[in-house]
Amino acid sequence: MDLITAEHRHITAEDTMKLLRIGAFGAEKPAVLVGDRNYVDLSDVFADFDEAFFAHQGIETVRPLVSERIAQGLVEELGDQRIGAPIARPHQIICVGLNYSDHAAETGQAVPNEPILFTKSPNTLVGPYDDVRLPRGATKADWEVELGIVIGARTSYLDSADQARGHIAGWTLINDVSERAFQMERGGQWLKGKSAETFNPAGPYLVTPDEIRDVNDLDMWLDVNGTRRQTGSTATMIFDPYFIVHYISQFMVLEPGDLINTGTPPGVGMGFQPPIWLTPGDEMELGIDGLGYQRQRVIGPR
């Protein structure tokens, strides 16, 4: 363990409420980012950033605990350790389709009057730098940079969008990878094109709401092989994050630690003429202001 360096002595937990999980897939430990490349280990206090953590208001106890450990010099170097998804596998992943009017236009579909909801298998969740594996038979794999909402308390029948603010644990960066042939051409629900293994890179961290000045005004972008494909802003969402949480709560119970993917701006592969699809060897890079950066390499099927 490395004692806190001089440049970190001025940092407090007020500056570091970015929750991340470090370690091998399936064996990640919970931590909080300090600066850019250091962290405070919380695995001796919390088993994981999971349903139990959020349900029992663990996030409220993190800030004083981290402040204490920073003061004690209990800060470690991140080094080349793997960063996993910032939350453990959730109870459910709910997605909102066509939530940007310009994205709806590029896909040739009408702007929805109400949020379009579909689910994504929870076991699609991987880390921000993990490989994305194409499923067998994939011909039209696509990318989608998105804002993710992590639910912080059991949520049902909220009275208003404003009430949703107290039910949100934080925000995270998502790549909602999709296989369009499975999604659009095979009949039934969209989840078939959304639920292949590795199709939901998340992170690198969960940012608490107080860290983001205005979640409805965040720039977002995605590159494929170094070429900018998506440029957008959460300001152009049709339904904002607070409305989305309120709306979903009218139809189902959201559990602590659940993840909501809120839709993508224009520039997805299916929107180009001719369309552009992901193939093995491609590299995706993406980011949202305040929520960090991701990079994934596309690999072939098992």
PDB file of N, CA and C in Angstrom, residues 160-244:
ATOM      1  N   SER A 160     -44.048  12.328  -8.661  1.00  0.00           N
ATOM      2  CA  SER A 160     -43.595  13.352  -9.602  1.00  0.00           C
ATOM      3  C   SER A 160     -42.178  13.050 -10.067  1.00  0.00           C
ATOM      4  N   ALA A 161     -41.790  13.730 -11.145  1.00  0.00           N
ATOM      5  CA  ALA A 161     -40.415  13.617 -11.615  1.00  0.00           C
ATOM      6  C   ALA A 161     -39.446  14.181 -10.587  1.00  0.00           C
ATOM      7  N   ASP A 162     -39.841  15.235  -9.883  1.00  0.00           N
ATOM      8  CA  ASP A 162     -38.958  15.829  -8.881  1.00  0.00           C
ATOM      9  C   ASP A 162     -38.677  14.843  -7.742  1.00  0.00           C
ATOM     10  N   GLN A 163     -39.661  14.032  -7.399  1.00  0.00           N
ATOM     11  CA  GLN A 163     -39.467  13.043  -6.336  1.00  0.00           C
ATOM     12  C   GLN A 163     -38.420  12.009  -6.730  1.00  0.00           C
ATOM     13  N   ALA A 164     -38.253  11.792  -8.029  1.00  0.00           N
ATOM     14  CA  ALA A 164     -37.270  10.811  -8.499  1.00  0.00           C
ATOM     15  C   ALA A 164     -35.851  11.161  -8.084  1.00  0.00           C
ATOM     16  N   ARG A 165     -35.571  12.433  -7.852  1.00  0.00           N
ATOM     17  CA  ARG A 165     -34.211  12.843  -7.501  1.00  0.00           C
ATOM     18  C   ARG A 165     -33.707  12.106  -6.260  1.00  0.00           C
ATOM     19  N   GLY A 166     -34.586  11.855  -5.306  1.00  0.00           N
ATOM     20  CA  GLY A 166     -34.186  11.172  -4.089  1.00  0.00           C
ATOM     21  C   GLY A 166     -34.044   9.677  -4.237  1.00  0.00           C
ATOM     22  N   HIS A 167     -34.315   9.157  -5.425  1.00  0.00           N
ATOM     23  CA  HIS A 167     -34.238   7.715  -5.669  1.00  0.00           C
ATOM     24  C   HIS A 167     -33.088   7.359  -6.603  1.00  0.00           C
ATOM     25  N   ILE A 168     -32.237   8.313  -6.919  1.00  0.00           N
ATOM     26  CA  ILE A 168     -31.133   8.090  -7.849  1.00  0.00           C
ATOM     27  C   ILE A 168     -29.813   8.084  -7.083  1.00  0.00           C
ATOM     28  N   ALA A 169     -29.075   6.982  -7.186  1.00  0.00           N
ATOM     29  CA  ALA A 169     -27.776   6.885  -6.515  1.00  0.00           C
ATOM     30  C   ALA A 169     -26.693   7.629  -7.277  1.00  0.00           C
ATOM     31  N   GLY A 170     -26.822   7.661  -8.612  1.00  0.00           N
ATOM     32  CA  GLY A 170     -25.804   8.328  -9.401  1.00  0.00           C
ATOM     33  C   GLY A 170     -25.924   8.024 -10.874  1.00  0.00           C
ATOM     34  N   TRP A 171     -24.917   8.518 -11.603  1.00  0.00           N
ATOM     35  CA  TRP A 171     -24.889   8.426 -13.058  1.00  0.00           C
ATOM     36  C   TRP A 171     -23.642   7.658 -13.499  1.00  0.00           C
ATOM     37  N   THR A 172     -23.733   7.000 -14.650  1.00  0.00           N
ATOM     38  CA  THR A 172     -22.574   6.306 -15.194  1.00  0.00           C
ATOM     39  C   THR A 172     -22.630   6.306 -16.713  1.00  0.00           C
ATOM     40  N   LEU A 173     -21.480   6.093 -17.321  1.00  0.00           N
ATOM     41  CA  LEU A 173     -21.345   6.027 -18.776  1.00  0.00           C
ATOM     42  C   LEU A 173     -21.648   4.612 -19.254  1.00  0.00           C
ATOM     43  N   ILE A 174     -22.435   4.501 -20.337  1.00  0.00           N
ATOM     44  CA  ILE A 174     -22.859   3.212 -20.877  1.00  0.00           C
ATOM     45  C   ILE A 174     -22.590   3.156 -22.370  1.00  0.00           C
ATOM     46  N   ASN A 175     -22.179   1.991 -22.864  1.00  0.00           N
ATOM     47  CA  ASN A 175     -22.206   1.683 -24.296  1.00  0.00           C
ATOM     48  C   ASN A 175     -23.262   0.595 -24.493  1.00  0.00           C
ATOM     49  N   ASP A 176     -24.425   0.985 -24.996  1.00  0.00           N
ATOM     50  CA  ASP A 176     -25.535   0.054 -25.193  1.00  0.00           C
ATOM     51  C   ASP A 176     -25.354  -0.639 -26.543  1.00  0.00           C
ATOM     52  N   VAL A 177     -24.468  -1.618 -26.592  1.00  0.00           N
ATOM     53  CA  VAL A 177     -24.157  -2.317 -27.841  1.00  0.00           C
ATOM     54  C   VAL A 177     -25.384  -3.102 -28.297  1.00  0.00           C
ATOM     55  N   SER A 178     -25.606  -3.122 -29.612  1.00  0.00           N
ATOM     56  CA  SER A 178     -26.810  -3.725 -30.173  1.00  0.00           C
ATOM     57  C   SER A 178     -26.469  -4.538 -31.407  1.00  0.00           C
ATOM     58  N   GLU A 179     -27.244  -5.587 -31.657  1.00  0.00           N
ATOM     59  CA  GLU A 179     -27.162  -6.336 -32.914  1.00  0.00           C
ATOM     60  C   GLU A 179     -28.480  -6.082 -33.649  1.00  0.00           C
ATOM     61  N   ARG A 180     -28.427  -5.226 -34.675  1.00  0.00           N
ATOM     62  CA  ARG A 180     -29.651  -4.717 -35.286  1.00  0.00           C
ATOM     63  C   ARG A 180     -30.440  -5.786 -36.049  1.00  0.00           C
ATOM     64  N   ALA A 181     -29.764  -6.745 -36.640  1.00  0.00           N
ATOM     65  CA  ALA A 181     -30.514  -7.799 -37.338  1.00  0.00           C
ATOM     66  C   ALA A 181     -31.339  -8.603 -36.332  1.00  0.00           C
ATOM     67  N   PHE A 182     -30.735  -8.940 -35.195  1.00  0.00           N
ATOM     68  CA  PHE A 182     -31.477  -9.639 -34.149  1.00  0.00           C
ATOM     69  C   PHE A 182     -32.615  -8.759 -33.612  1.00  0.00           C
ATOM     70  N   GLN A 183     -32.322  -7.472 -33.475  1.00  0.00           N
ATOM     71  CA  GLN A 183     -33.264  -6.533 -32.862  1.00  0.00           C
ATOM     72  C   GLN A 183     -34.456  -6.223 -33.756  1.00  0.00           C
ATOM     73  N   MET A 184     -34.178  -5.964 -35.040  1.00  0.00           N
ATOM     74  CA  MET A 184     -35.199  -5.408 -35.927  1.00  0.00           C
ATOM     75  C   MET A 184     -35.777  -6.400 -36.935  1.00  0.00           C
ATOM     76  N   GLU A 185     -35.051  -7.472 -37.206  1.00  0.00           N
ATOM     77  CA  GLU A 185     -35.446  -8.336 -38.319  1.00  0.00           C
ATOM     78  C   GLU A 185     -35.890  -9.731 -37.898  1.00  0.00           C
ATOM     79  N   ARG A 186     -35.813 -10.029 -36.622  1.00  0.00           N
ATOM     80  CA  ARG A 186     -36.114 -11.386 -36.167  1.00  0.00           C
ATOM     81  C   ARG A 186     -37.462 -11.487 -35.445  1.00  0.00           C
ATOM     82  N   GLY A 187     -38.237 -10.394 -35.424  1.00  0.00           N
ATOM     83  CA  GLY A 187     -39.538 -10.418 -34.781  1.00  0.00           C
ATOM     84  C   GLY A 187     -39.435 -10.348 -33.263  1.00  0.00           C
ATOM     85  N   GLY A 188     -40.593 -10.113 -32.621  1.00  0.00           N
ATOM     86  CA  GLY A 188     -40.621 -10.087 -31.167  1.00  0.00           C
ATOM     87  C   GLY A 188     -40.014  -8.829 -30.590  1.00  0.00           C
ATOM     88  N   GLN A 189     -39.462  -8.958 -29.400  1.00  0.00           N
ATOM     89  CA  GLN A 189     -38.978  -7.805 -28.650  1.00  0.00           C
ATOM     90  C   GLN A 189     -37.527  -7.460 -28.981  1.00  0.00           C
ATOM     91  N   TRP A 190     -37.153  -6.203 -28.683  1.00  0.00           N
ATOM     92  CA  TRP A 190     -35.808  -5.718 -28.980  1.00  0.00           C
ATOM     93  C   TRP A 190     -34.733  -6.409 -28.165  1.00  0.00           C
ATOM     94  N   LEU A 191     -35.099  -7.015 -27.047  1.00  0.00           N
ATOM     95  CA  LEU A 191     -34.067  -7.555 -26.148  1.00  0.00           C
ATOM     96  C   LEU A 191     -33.179  -8.584 -26.832  1.00  0.00           C
ATOM     97  N   LYS A 192     -33.675  -9.233 -27.895  1.00  0.00           N
ATOM     98  CA  LYS A 192     -32.840 -10.219 -28.589  1.00  0.00           C
ATOM     99  C   LYS A 192     -31.605  -9.583 -29.212  1.00  0.00           C
ATOM    100  N   GLY A 193     -31.717  -8.331 -29.620  1.00  0.00           N
ATOM    101  CA  GLY A 193     -30.576  -7.644 -30.198  1.00  0.00           C
ATOM    102  C   GLY A 193     -29.742  -6.887 -29.189  1.00  0.00           C
ATOM    103  N   LYS A 194     -30.141  -6.945 -27.916  1.00  0.00           N
ATOM    104  CA  LYS A 194     -29.484  -6.164 -26.884  1.00  0.00           C
ATOM    105  C   LYS A 194     -28.775  -7.007 -25.827  1.00  0.00           C
ATOM    106  N   SER A 195     -29.028  -8.305 -25.802  1.00  0.00           N
ATOM    107  CA  SER A 195     -28.684  -9.099 -24.615  1.00  0.00           C
ATOM    108  C   SER A 195     -27.541 -10.080 -24.785  1.00  0.00           C
ATOM    109  N   ALA A 196     -26.743  -9.937 -25.843  1.00  0.00           N
ATOM    110  CA  ALA A 196     -25.571 -10.801 -25.975  1.00  0.00           C
ATOM    111  C   ALA A 196     -24.563 -10.486 -24.873  1.00  0.00           C
ATOM    112  N   GLU A 197     -23.766 -11.476 -24.494  1.00  0.00           N
ATOM    113  CA  GLU A 197     -22.755 -11.256 -23.469  1.00  0.00           C
ATOM    114  C   GLU A 197     -21.857 -10.075 -23.854  1.00  0.00           C
ATOM    115  N   THR A 198     -21.475  -9.291 -22.878  1.00  0.00           N
ATOM    116  CA  THR A 198     -20.580  -8.133 -23.005  1.00  0.00           C
ATOM    117  C   THR A 198     -21.242  -6.918 -23.660  1.00  0.00           C
ATOM    118  N   PHE A 199     -22.554  -6.947 -23.911  1.00  0.00           N
ATOM    119  CA  PHE A 199     -23.200  -5.872 -24.673  1.00  0.00           C
ATOM    120  C   PHE A 199     -23.593  -4.667 -23.820  1.00  0.00           C
ATOM    121  N   ASN A 200     -23.065  -4.569 -22.582  1.00  0.00           N
ATOM    122  CA  ASN A 200     -23.367  -3.387 -21.765  1.00  0.00           C
ATOM    123  C   ASN A 200     -22.148  -2.928 -20.964  1.00  0.00           C
ATOM    124  N   PRO A 201     -21.081  -2.476 -21.636  1.00  0.00           N
ATOM    125  CA  PRO A 201     -19.972  -1.886 -20.891  1.00  0.00           C
ATOM    126  C   PRO A 201     -20.459  -0.682 -20.072  1.00  0.00           C
ATOM    127  N   ALA A 202     -20.007  -0.601 -18.820  1.00  0.00           N
ATOM    128  CA  ALA A 202     -20.435   0.469 -17.919  1.00  0.00           C
ATOM    129  C   ALA A 202     -19.242   0.996 -17.143  1.00  0.00           C
ATOM    130  N   GLY A 203     -19.302   2.272 -16.805  1.00  0.00           N
ATOM    131  CA  GLY A 203     -18.242   2.873 -16.009  1.00  0.00           C
ATOM    132  C   GLY A 203     -17.372   3.814 -16.824  1.00  0.00           C
ATOM    133  N   PRO A 204     -16.230   4.217 -16.268  1.00  0.00           N
ATOM    134  CA  PRO A 204     -15.440   3.516 -15.256  1.00  0.00           C
ATOM    135  C   PRO A 204     -15.901   3.679 -13.804  1.00  0.00           C
ATOM    136  N   TYR A 205     -16.790   4.635 -13.544  1.00  0.00           N
ATOM    137  CA  TYR A 205     -17.207   4.825 -12.157  1.00  0.00           C
ATOM    138  C   TYR A 205     -18.651   5.288 -12.110  1.00  0.00           C
ATOM    139  N   LEU A 206     -19.211   5.218 -10.924  1.00  0.00           N
ATOM    140  CA  LEU A 206     -20.522   5.780 -10.620  1.00  0.00           C
ATOM    141  C   LEU A 206     -20.301   7.139  -9.973  1.00  0.00           C
ATOM    142  N   VAL A 207     -20.887   8.174 -10.539  1.00  0.00           N
ATOM    143  CA  VAL A 207     -20.721   9.534 -10.040  1.00  0.00           C
ATOM    144  C   VAL A 207     -21.991   9.930  -9.295  1.00  0.00           C
ATOM    145  N   THR A 208     -21.856  10.343  -8.045  1.00  0.00           N
ATOM    146  CA  THR A 208     -23.033  10.716  -7.263  1.00  0.00           C
ATOM    147  C   THR A 208     -23.634  12.015  -7.813  1.00  0.00           C
ATOM    148  N   PRO A 209     -24.949  12.197  -7.657  1.00  0.00           N
ATOM    149  CA  PRO A 209     -25.622  13.345  -8.280  1.00  0.00           C
ATOM    150  C   PRO A 209     -25.040  14.698  -7.918  1.00  0.00           C
ATOM    151  N   ASP A 210     -24.533  14.843  -6.701  1.00  0.00           N
ATOM    152  CA  ASP A 210     -23.987  16.137  -6.284  1.00  0.00           C
ATOM    153  C   ASP A 210     -22.720  16.515  -7.038  1.00  0.00           C
ATOM    154  N   GLU A 211     -22.106  15.548  -7.719  1.00  0.00           N
ATOM    155  CA  GLU A 211     -20.877  15.814  -8.469  1.00  0.00           C
ATOM    156  C   GLU A 211     -21.163  16.412  -9.846  1.00  0.00           C
ATOM    157  N   ILE A 212     -22.404  16.309 -10.317  1.00  0.00           N
ATOM    158  CA  ILE A 212     -22.759  16.755 -11.667  1.00  0.00           C
ATOM    159  C   ILE A 212     -23.655  17.992 -11.551  1.00  0.00           C
ATOM    160  N   ARG A 213     -23.199  19.081 -12.136  1.00  0.00           N
ATOM    161  CA  ARG A 213     -23.938  20.350 -12.024  1.00  0.00           C
ATOM    162  C   ARG A 213     -25.317  20.249 -12.654  1.00  0.00           C
ATOM    163  N   ASP A 214     -25.394  19.720 -13.887  1.00  0.00           N
ATOM    164  CA  ASP A 214     -26.669  19.618 -14.589  1.00  0.00           C
ATOM    165  C   ASP A 214     -26.636  18.394 -15.481  1.00  0.00           C
ATOM    166  N   VAL A 215     -27.298  17.333 -15.065  1.00  0.00           N
ATOM    167  CA  VAL A 215     -27.273  16.093 -15.840  1.00  0.00           C
ATOM    168  C   VAL A 215     -27.971  16.256 -17.178  1.00  0.00           C
ATOM    169  N   ASN A 216     -28.767  17.308 -17.313  1.00  0.00           N
ATOM    170  CA  ASN A 216     -29.463  17.569 -18.571  1.00  0.00           C
ATOM    171  C   ASN A 216     -28.675  18.463 -19.514  1.00  0.00           C
ATOM    172  N   ASP A 217     -27.375  18.568 -19.282  1.00  0.00           N
ATOM    173  CA  ASP A 217     -26.524  19.387 -20.160  1.00  0.00           C
ATOM    174  C   ASP A 217     -25.107  18.813 -20.178  1.00  0.00           C
ATOM    175  N   LEU A 218     -24.986  17.561 -20.577  1.00  0.00           N
ATOM    176  CA  LEU A 218     -23.693  16.883 -20.632  1.00  0.00           C
ATOM    177  C   LEU A 218     -23.367  16.506 -22.072  1.00  0.00           C
ATOM    178  N   ASP A 219     -22.198  16.923 -22.546  1.00  0.00           N
ATOM    179  CA  ASP A 219     -21.754  16.521 -23.880  1.00  0.00           C
ATOM    180  C   ASP A 219     -21.385  15.045 -23.878  1.00  0.00           C
ATOM    181  N   MET A 220     -21.625  14.378 -25.007  1.00  0.00           N
ATOM    182  CA  MET A 220     -21.335  12.951 -25.140  1.00  0.00           C
ATOM    183  C   MET A 220     -20.818  12.672 -26.544  1.00  0.00           C
ATOM    184  N   TRP A 221     -19.960  11.646 -26.653  1.00  0.00           N
ATOM    185  CA  TRP A 221     -19.329  11.368 -27.938  1.00  0.00           C
ATOM    186  C   TRP A 221     -18.940   9.901 -28.022  1.00  0.00           C
ATOM    187  N   LEU A 222     -18.739   9.413 -29.238  1.00  0.00           N
ATOM    188  CA  LEU A 222     -18.239   8.053 -29.454  1.00  0.00           C
ATOM    189  C   LEU A 222     -17.463   8.012 -30.761  1.00  0.00           C
ATOM    190  N   ASP A 223     -16.287   7.370 -30.723  1.00  0.00           N
ATOM    191  CA  ASP A 223     -15.448   7.159 -31.903  1.00  0.00           C
ATOM    192  C   ASP A 223     -15.365   5.668 -32.211  1.00  0.00           C
ATOM    193  N   VAL A 224     -15.243   5.346 -33.478  1.00  0.00           N
ATOM    194  CA  VAL A 224     -14.945   3.979 -33.911  1.00  0.00           C
ATOM    195  C   VAL A 224     -13.681   4.032 -34.761  1.00  0.00           C
ATOM    196  N   ASN A 225     -12.662   3.315 -34.331  1.00  0.00           N
ATOM    197  CA  ASN A 225     -11.374   3.289 -35.028  1.00  0.00           C
ATOM    198  C   ASN A 225     -10.827   4.697 -35.261  1.00  0.00           C
ATOM    199  N   GLY A 226     -11.009   5.561 -34.248  1.00  0.00           N
ATOM    200  CA  GLY A 226     -10.455   6.906 -34.306  1.00  0.00           C
ATOM    201  C   GLY A 226     -11.282   7.915 -35.076  1.00  0.00           C
ATOM    202  N   THR A 227     -12.433   7.510 -35.625  1.00  0.00           N
ATOM    203  CA  THR A 227     -13.307   8.414 -36.371  1.00  0.00           C
ATOM    204  C   THR A 227     -14.528   8.751 -35.528  1.00  0.00           C
ATOM    205  N   ARG A 228     -14.813  10.042 -35.359  1.00  0.00           N
ATOM    206  CA  ARG A 228     -15.956  10.457 -34.569  1.00  0.00           C
ATOM    207  C   ARG A 228     -17.256  10.027 -35.268  1.00  0.00           C
ATOM    208  N   ARG A 229     -18.078   9.267 -34.554  1.00  0.00           N
ATOM    209  CA  ARG A 229     -19.348   8.803 -35.092  1.00  0.00           C
ATOM    210  C   ARG A 229     -20.544   9.438 -34.387  1.00  0.00           C
ATOM    211  N   GLN A 230     -20.453   9.600 -33.074  1.00  0.00           N
ATOM    212  CA  GLN A 230     -21.552  10.213 -32.341  1.00  0.00           C
ATOM    213  C   GLN A 230     -21.078  11.467 -31.628  1.00  0.00           C
ATOM    214  N   THR A 231     -21.849  12.527 -31.744  1.00  0.00           N
ATOM    215  CA  THR A 231     -21.653  13.757 -30.991  1.00  0.00           C
ATOM    216  C   THR A 231     -23.028  14.222 -30.549  1.00  0.00           C
ATOM    217  N   GLY A 232     -23.217  14.409 -29.268  1.00  0.00           N
ATOM    218  CA  GLY A 232     -24.540  14.795 -28.801  1.00  0.00           C
ATOM    219  C   GLY A 232     -24.485  15.397 -27.421  1.00  0.00           C
ATOM    220  N   SER A 233     -25.651  15.601 -26.855  1.00  0.00           N
ATOM    221  CA  SER A 233     -25.770  16.169 -25.517  1.00  0.00           C
ATOM    222  C   SER A 233     -27.040  15.648 -24.871  1.00  0.00           C
ATOM    223  N   THR A 234     -26.974  15.436 -23.573  1.00  0.00           N
ATOM    224  CA  THR A 234     -28.183  15.040 -22.857  1.00  0.00           C
ATOM    225  C   THR A 234     -29.236  16.148 -22.893  1.00  0.00           C
ATOM    226  N   ALA A 235     -28.851  17.341 -23.316  1.00  0.00           N
ATOM    227  CA  ALA A 235     -29.810  18.447 -23.425  1.00  0.00           C
ATOM    228  C   ALA A 235     -30.869  18.182 -24.482  1.00  0.00           C
ATOM    229  N   THR A 236     -30.602  17.266 -25.417  1.00  0.00           N
ATOM    230  CA  THR A 236     -31.563  16.999 -26.490  1.00  0.00           C
ATOM    231  C   THR A 236     -32.405  15.748 -26.223  1.00  0.00           C
ATOM    232  N   MET A 237     -32.346  15.225 -24.989  1.00  0.00           N
ATOM    233  CA  MET A 237     -33.237  14.119 -24.634  1.00  0.00           C
ATOM    234  C   MET A 237     -34.699  14.544 -24.769  1.00  0.00           C
ATOM    235  N   ILE A 238     -35.531  13.622 -25.218  1.00  0.00           N
ATOM    236  CA  ILE A 238     -36.970  13.875 -25.245  1.00  0.00           C
ATOM    237  C   ILE A 238     -37.534  13.796 -23.825  1.00  0.00           C
ATOM    238  N   PHE A 239     -37.141  12.750 -23.104  1.00  0.00           N
ATOM    239  CA  PHE A 239     -37.579  12.546 -21.715  1.00  0.00           C
ATOM    240  C   PHE A 239     -36.341  12.568 -20.833  1.00  0.00           C
ATOM    241  N   ASP A 240     -36.302  13.489 -19.875  1.00  0.00           N
ATOM    242  CA  ASP A 240     -35.091  13.628 -19.064  1.00  0.00           C
ATOM    243  C   ASP A 240     -35.019  12.530 -17.999  1.00  0.00           C
ATOM    244  N   PRO A 241     -33.861  12.359 -17.353  1.00  0.00           N
ATOM    245  CA  PRO A 241     -33.677  11.239 -16.423  1.00  0.00           C
ATOM    246  C   PRO A 241     -34.688  11.188 -15.285  1.00  0.00           C
ATOM    247  N   TYR A 242     -35.081  12.335 -14.757  1.00  0.00           N
ATOM    248  CA  TYR A 242     -36.014  12.352 -13.637  1.00  0.00           C
ATOM    249  C   TYR A 242     -37.412  11.919 -14.091  1.00  0.00           C
ATOM    250  N   PHE A 243     -37.816  12.383 -15.263  1.00  0.00           N
ATOM    251  CA  PHE A 243     -39.105  11.941 -15.808  1.00  0.00           C
ATOM    252  C   PHE A 243     -39.070  10.440 -16.059  1.00  0.00           C
ATOM    253  N   ILE A 244     -37.950   9.937 -16.579  1.00  0.00           N
ATOM    254  CA  ILE A 244     -37.843   8.510 -16.894  1.00  0.00           C
ATOM    255  C   ILE A 244     -38.037   7.660 -15.647  1.00  0.00           C
TER     256      ILE A 244
END
